[in-house]
Tab-separated table of C-alpha atoms and ligand atoms in Angstrom:
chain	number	residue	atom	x	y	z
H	17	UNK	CA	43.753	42.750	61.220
H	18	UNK	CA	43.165	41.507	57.848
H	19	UNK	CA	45.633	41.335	55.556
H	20	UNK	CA	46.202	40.783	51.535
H	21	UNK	CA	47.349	37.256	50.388
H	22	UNK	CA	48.453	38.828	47.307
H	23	UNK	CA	51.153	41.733	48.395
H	24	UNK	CA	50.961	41.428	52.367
H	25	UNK	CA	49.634	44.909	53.358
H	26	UNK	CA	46.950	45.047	56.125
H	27	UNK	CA	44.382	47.308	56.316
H	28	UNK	CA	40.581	47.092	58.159
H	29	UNK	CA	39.291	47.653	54.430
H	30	UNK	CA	40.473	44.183	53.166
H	31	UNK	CA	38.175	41.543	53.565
H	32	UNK	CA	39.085	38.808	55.119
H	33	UNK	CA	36.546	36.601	53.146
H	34	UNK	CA	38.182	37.749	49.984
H	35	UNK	CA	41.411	37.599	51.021
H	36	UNK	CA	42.550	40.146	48.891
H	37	UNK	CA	42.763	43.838	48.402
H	38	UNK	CA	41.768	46.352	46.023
H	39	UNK	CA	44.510	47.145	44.354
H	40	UNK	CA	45.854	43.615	43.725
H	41	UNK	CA	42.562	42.592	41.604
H	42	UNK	CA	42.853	45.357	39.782
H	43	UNK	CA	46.567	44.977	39.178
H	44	UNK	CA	47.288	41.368	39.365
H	45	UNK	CA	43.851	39.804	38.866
H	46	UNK	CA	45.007	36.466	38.082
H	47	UNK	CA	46.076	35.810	41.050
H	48	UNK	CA	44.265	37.551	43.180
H	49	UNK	CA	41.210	35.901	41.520
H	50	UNK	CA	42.430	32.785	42.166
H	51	UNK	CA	42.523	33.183	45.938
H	52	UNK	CA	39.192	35.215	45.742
H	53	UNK	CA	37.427	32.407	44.273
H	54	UNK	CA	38.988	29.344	46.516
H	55	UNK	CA	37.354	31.487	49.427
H	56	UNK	CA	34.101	31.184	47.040
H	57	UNK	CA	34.703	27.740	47.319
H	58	UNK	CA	35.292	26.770	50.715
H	59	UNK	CA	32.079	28.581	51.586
H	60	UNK	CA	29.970	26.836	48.997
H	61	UNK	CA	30.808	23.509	50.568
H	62	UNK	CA	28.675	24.030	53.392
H	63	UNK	CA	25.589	24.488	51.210
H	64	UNK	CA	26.689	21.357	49.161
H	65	UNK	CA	26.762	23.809	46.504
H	66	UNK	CA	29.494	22.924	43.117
H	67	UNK	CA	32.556	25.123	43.343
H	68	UNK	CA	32.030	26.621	40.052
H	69	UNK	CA	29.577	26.422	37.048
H	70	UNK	CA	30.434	22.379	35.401
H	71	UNK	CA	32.220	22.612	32.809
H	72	UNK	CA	31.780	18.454	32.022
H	73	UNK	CA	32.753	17.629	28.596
H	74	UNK	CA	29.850	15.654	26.645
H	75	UNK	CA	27.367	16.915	29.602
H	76	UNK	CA	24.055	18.496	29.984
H	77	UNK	CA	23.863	22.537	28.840
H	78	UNK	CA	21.640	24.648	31.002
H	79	UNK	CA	21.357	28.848	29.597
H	80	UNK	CA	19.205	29.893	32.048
H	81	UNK	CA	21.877	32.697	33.173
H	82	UNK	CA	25.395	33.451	32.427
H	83	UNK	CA	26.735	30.513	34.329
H	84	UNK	CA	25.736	28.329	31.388
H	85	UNK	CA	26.594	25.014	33.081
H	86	UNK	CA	27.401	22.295	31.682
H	87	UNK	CA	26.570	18.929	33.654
H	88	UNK	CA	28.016	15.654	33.918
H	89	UNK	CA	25.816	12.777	35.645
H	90	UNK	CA	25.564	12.874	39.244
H	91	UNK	CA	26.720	16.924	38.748
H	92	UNK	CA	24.268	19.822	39.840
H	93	UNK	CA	24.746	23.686	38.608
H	94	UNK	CA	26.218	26.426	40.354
H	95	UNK	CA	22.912	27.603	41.634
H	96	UNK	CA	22.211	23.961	43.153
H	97	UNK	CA	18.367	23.985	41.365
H	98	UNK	CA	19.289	22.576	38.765
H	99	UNK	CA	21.490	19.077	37.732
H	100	UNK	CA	21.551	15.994	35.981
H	101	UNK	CA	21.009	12.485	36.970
H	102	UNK	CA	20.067	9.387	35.144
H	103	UNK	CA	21.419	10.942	31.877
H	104	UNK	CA	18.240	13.931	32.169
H	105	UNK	CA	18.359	17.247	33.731
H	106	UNK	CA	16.256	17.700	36.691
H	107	UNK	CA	15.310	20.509	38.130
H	108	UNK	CA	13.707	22.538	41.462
H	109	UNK	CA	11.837	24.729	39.357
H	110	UNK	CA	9.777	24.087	36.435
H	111	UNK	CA	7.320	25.975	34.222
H	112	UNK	CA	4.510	25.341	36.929
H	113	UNK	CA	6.086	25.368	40.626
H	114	UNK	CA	8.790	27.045	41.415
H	115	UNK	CA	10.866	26.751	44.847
H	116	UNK	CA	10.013	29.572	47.270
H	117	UNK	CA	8.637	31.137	50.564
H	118	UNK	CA	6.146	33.904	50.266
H	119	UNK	CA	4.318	36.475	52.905
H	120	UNK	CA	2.690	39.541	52.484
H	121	UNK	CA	4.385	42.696	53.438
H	122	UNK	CA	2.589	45.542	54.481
H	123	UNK	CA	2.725	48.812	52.226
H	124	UNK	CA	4.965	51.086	52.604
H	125	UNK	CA	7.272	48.428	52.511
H	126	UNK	CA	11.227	48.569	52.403
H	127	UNK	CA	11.340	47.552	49.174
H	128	UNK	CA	14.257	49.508	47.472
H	129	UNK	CA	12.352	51.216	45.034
H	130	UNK	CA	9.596	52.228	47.327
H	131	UNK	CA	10.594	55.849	47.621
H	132	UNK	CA	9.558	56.226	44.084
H	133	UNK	CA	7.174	52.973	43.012
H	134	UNK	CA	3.216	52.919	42.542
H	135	UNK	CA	3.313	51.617	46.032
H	136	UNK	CA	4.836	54.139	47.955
H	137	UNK	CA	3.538	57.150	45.898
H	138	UNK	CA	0.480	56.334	44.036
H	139	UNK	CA	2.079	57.172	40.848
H	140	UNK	CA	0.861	55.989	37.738
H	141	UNK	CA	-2.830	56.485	40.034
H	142	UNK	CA	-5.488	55.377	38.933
H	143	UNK	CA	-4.202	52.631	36.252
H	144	UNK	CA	-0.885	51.109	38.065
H	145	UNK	CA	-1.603	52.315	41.995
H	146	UNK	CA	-5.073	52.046	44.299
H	147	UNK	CA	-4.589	55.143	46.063
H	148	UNK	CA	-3.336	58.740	44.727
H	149	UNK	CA	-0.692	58.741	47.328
H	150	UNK	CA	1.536	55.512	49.679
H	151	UNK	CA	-1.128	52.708	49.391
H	152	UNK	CA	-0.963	51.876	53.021
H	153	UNK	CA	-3.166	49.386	53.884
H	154	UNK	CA	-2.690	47.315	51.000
H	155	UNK	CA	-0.076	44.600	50.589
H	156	UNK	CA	3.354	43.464	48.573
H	157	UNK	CA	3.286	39.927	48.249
H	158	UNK	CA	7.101	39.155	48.339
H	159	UNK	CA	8.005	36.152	46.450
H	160	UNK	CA	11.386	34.552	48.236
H	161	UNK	CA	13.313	32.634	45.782
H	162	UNK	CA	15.746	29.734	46.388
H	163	UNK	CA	19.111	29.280	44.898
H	164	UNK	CA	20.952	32.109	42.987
H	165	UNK	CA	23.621	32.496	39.893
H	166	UNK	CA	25.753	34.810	42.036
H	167	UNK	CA	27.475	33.764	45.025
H	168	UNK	CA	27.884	36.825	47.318
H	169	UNK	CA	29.909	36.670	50.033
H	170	UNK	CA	27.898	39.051	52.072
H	171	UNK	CA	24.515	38.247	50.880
H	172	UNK	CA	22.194	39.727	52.801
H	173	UNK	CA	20.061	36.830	52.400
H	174	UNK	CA	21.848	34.116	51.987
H	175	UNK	CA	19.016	31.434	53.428
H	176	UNK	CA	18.382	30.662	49.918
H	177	UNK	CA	21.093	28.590	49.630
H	178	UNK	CA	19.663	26.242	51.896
H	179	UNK	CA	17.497	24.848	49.320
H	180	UNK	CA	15.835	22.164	51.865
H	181	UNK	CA	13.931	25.229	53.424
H	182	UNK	CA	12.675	26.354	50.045
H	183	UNK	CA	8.739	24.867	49.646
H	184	UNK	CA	7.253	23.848	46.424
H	185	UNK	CA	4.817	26.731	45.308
H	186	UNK	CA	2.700	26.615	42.548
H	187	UNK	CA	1.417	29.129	39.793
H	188	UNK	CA	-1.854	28.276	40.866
H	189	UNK	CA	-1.491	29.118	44.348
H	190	UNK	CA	-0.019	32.360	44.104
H	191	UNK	CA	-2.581	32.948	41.390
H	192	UNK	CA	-5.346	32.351	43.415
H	193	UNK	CA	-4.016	33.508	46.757
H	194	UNK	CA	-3.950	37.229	44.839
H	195	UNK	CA	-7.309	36.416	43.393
H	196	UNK	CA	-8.805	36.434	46.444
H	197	UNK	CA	-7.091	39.102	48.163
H	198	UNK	CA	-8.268	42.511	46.791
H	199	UNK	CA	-5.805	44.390	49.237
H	200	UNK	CA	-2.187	42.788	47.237
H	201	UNK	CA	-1.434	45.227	44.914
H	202	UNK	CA	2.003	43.834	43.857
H	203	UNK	CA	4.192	40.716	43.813
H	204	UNK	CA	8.190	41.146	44.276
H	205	UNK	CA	10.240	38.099	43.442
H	206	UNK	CA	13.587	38.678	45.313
H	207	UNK	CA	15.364	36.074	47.545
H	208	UNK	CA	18.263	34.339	46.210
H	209	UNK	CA	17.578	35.779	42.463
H	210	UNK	CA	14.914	34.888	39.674
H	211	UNK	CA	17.697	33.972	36.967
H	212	UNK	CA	16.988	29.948	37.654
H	213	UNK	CA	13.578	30.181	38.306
H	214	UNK	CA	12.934	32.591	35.267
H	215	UNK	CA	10.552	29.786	33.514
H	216	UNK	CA	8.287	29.486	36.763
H	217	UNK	CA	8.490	33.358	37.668
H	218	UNK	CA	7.033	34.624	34.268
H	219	UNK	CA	4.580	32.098	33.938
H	220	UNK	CA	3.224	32.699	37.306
H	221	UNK	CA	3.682	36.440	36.509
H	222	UNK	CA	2.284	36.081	32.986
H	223	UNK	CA	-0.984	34.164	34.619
H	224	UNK	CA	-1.829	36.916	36.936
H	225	UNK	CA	-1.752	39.629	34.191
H	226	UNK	CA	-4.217	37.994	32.648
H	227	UNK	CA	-6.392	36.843	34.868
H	228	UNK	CA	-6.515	39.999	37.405
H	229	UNK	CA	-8.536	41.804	35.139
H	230	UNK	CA	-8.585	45.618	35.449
H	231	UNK	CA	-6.976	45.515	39.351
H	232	UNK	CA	-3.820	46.904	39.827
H	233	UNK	CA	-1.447	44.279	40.352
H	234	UNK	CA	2.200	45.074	39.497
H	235	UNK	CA	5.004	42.666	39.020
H	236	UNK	CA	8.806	43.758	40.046
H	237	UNK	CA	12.095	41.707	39.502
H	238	UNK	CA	14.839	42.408	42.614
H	239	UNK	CA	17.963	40.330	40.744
H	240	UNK	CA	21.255	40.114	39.978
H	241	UNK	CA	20.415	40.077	36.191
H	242	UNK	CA	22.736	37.454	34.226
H	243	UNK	CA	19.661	35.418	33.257
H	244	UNK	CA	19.174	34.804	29.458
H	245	UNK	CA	18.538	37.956	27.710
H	246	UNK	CA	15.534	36.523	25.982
H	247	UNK	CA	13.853	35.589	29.339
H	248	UNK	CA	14.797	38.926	30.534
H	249	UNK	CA	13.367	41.107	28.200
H	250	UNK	CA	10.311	38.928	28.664
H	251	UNK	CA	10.007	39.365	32.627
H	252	UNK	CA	10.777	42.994	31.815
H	253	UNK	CA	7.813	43.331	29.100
H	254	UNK	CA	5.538	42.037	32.192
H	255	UNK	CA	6.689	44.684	34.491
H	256	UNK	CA	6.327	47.123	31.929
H	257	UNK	CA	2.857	46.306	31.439
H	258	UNK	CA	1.288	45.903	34.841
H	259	UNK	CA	3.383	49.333	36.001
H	260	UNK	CA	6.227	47.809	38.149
H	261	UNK	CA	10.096	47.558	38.664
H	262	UNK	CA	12.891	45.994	37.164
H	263	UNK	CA	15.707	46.348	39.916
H	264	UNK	CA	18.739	45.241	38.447
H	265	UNK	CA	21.468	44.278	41.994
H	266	UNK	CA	24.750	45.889	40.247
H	267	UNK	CA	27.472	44.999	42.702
H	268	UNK	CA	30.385	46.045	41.069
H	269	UNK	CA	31.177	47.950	37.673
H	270	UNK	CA	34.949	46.449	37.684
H	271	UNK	CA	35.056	43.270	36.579
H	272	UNK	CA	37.706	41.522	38.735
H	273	UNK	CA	36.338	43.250	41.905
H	274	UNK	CA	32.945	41.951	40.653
H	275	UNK	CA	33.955	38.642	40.025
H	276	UNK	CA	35.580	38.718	44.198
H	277	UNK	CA	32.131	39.471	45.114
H	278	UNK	CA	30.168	37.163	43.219
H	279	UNK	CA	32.426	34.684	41.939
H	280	UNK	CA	30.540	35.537	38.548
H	281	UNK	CA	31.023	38.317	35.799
H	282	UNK	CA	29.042	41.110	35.532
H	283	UNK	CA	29.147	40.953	31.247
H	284	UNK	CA	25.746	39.467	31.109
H	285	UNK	CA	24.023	41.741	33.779
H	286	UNK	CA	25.690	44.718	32.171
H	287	UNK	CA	24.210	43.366	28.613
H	288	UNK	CA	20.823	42.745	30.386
H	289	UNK	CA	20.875	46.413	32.390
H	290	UNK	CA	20.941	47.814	28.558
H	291	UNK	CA	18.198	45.506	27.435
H	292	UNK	CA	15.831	46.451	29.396
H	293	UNK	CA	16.183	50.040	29.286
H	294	UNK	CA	16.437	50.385	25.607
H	295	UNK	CA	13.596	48.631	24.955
F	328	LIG	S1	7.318	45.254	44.569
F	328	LIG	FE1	7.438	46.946	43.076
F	328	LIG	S2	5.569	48.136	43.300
F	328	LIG	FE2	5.750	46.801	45.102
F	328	LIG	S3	6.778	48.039	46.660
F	328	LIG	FE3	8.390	46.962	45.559
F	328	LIG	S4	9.042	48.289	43.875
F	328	LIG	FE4	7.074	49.058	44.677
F	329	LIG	S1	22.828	38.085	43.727
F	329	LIG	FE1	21.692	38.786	45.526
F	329	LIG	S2	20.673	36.962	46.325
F	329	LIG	FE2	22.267	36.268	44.903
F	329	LIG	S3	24.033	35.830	46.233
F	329	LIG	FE3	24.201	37.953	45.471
F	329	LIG	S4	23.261	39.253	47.054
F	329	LIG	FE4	22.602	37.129	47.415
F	330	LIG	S1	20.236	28.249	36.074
F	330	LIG	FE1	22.296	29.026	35.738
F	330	LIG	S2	23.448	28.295	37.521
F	330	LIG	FE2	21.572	27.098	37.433
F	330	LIG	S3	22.076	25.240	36.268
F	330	LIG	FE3	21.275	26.739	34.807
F	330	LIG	S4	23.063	27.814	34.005
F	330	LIG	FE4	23.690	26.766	35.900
């Protein structure tokens, strides 16, 4: 049976993938934390993913999300999209392809808003849904993202940290793909998260705005939130407008039991949960 590192008890409600229980990161975070996150570690490994966000002195800055890495030559960030090499940051993603897999799911979908979204209940009919009720026959196109800020132990998709399966997709493609399919009524970028991909997501989301015309085409955010607040409020303005979600993933509202989960605080997405809903 599993058992805490930390003060020894055993219980079937520790995690053995944390290695710690409850009470210890709430009482003696430090060093419960400090086990928690060497388990973070080990498991990163296999995805060739960096331990933690760099922290190399006279590196490269990325502020795409909270991680806010800082990388040294040869050094990628915590999210593995992103690094430096030959003194420049490179990246996965940039303003006009992002790194993905797409495929249209069918309406109702099990999207976790769909028990109260345009798409499963024709509200906001006629101007943000097609029908007055669940717009079956019609299509989410769900938009899968590689890489992530977070690092959750039991992601439920964790594929996206095998960035070698992630294909190059581009603005125009998805643009045009939609274009031409009157029966896609709204696009869902989920995976892994948005937070590193931000630059490519509201570009591509910003180009189908404007270009669908008057057809309903919403466009919904399923993340874990910590990306830059300024990008965030942005995505959030284009959901706003075109009638769809912002699902904000809030794992944990202690921080140290957060930070087991994810390896990463939940400050920014806390920050970022306001920011969108008071403006
Ligand atoms: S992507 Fe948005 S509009 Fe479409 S089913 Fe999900 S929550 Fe509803
Ligand atoms: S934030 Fe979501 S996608 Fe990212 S690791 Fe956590 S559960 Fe997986
Ligand atoms: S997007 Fe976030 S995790 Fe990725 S390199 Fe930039 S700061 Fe680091």
């Amino acid at each position: 049976m599993p058992g805490c590192l930390v003060c020894g008890s055993i219980s079937p409600l520790i995690s053995r993938a944390i290695g710690v229980c409850r009470t210890c990161l709430k009482e003696k975070p430090e060093e419960a934390l400090d086990i928690a996150l060497k388990n973070h570690a080990e498991t990163r490994m296999e995805f060739r993913l960096p331990p933690r966000p760099p922290r190399t002195s006279g590196g490269v800055p990325c502020n795409l999300c909270a991680a806010q890495c800082v990388m040294g030559e040869g050094e990628a960030g915590f999210c593995g999209v992103r690094g430096v090499g030959g003194g420049r940051l490179w990246s996965l993603s940039t303003t006009d392809a992002g790194l993905l897999t797409y495929y249209l799911d069918p309406h109702v979908t099990n999207c976790c808003n769909a028990w109260f979204c345009p798409a499963g209940t024709g509200c906001g009919y006629p101007r943000y849904a097609v029908t007055e009720g669940a717009e079956v026959g019609y299509y989410n196109l769900a938009l899968f993202f590689y890489g992530c800020s977070f690092n959750c132990l039991f992601c439920q998709n964790w594929t996206h940290k095998v960035l070698s399966c992630g294909k190059k997709v581009t603005v125009k493609e998805l643009v045009n793909l939609t274009l031409k399919n009157g029966r896609v009524t709204c696009w869902c970028w989920f995976g892994g998260s948005a937070e590193p991909q931000l630059p490519f997501a509201i570009n591509a989301s910003r180009t189908i705005i404007e270009e669908k015309g008057e057809r309903v085409c919403r466009v919904c955010w399923e993340w874990n939130g910590d990306g830059h607040p300024t990008l965030v409020k942005r995505a959030g303005e284009l959901s706003y407008i075109s009638g769809g979600n912002v699902k904000f993933d809030l794992k944990a509202f202690d921080p140290n039991i957060h930070f087991a989960l994810t390896a990463m605080s939940n400050e920014r997405t806390l920050k970022n949960f306001e920011l969108v809903y008071q403006e």
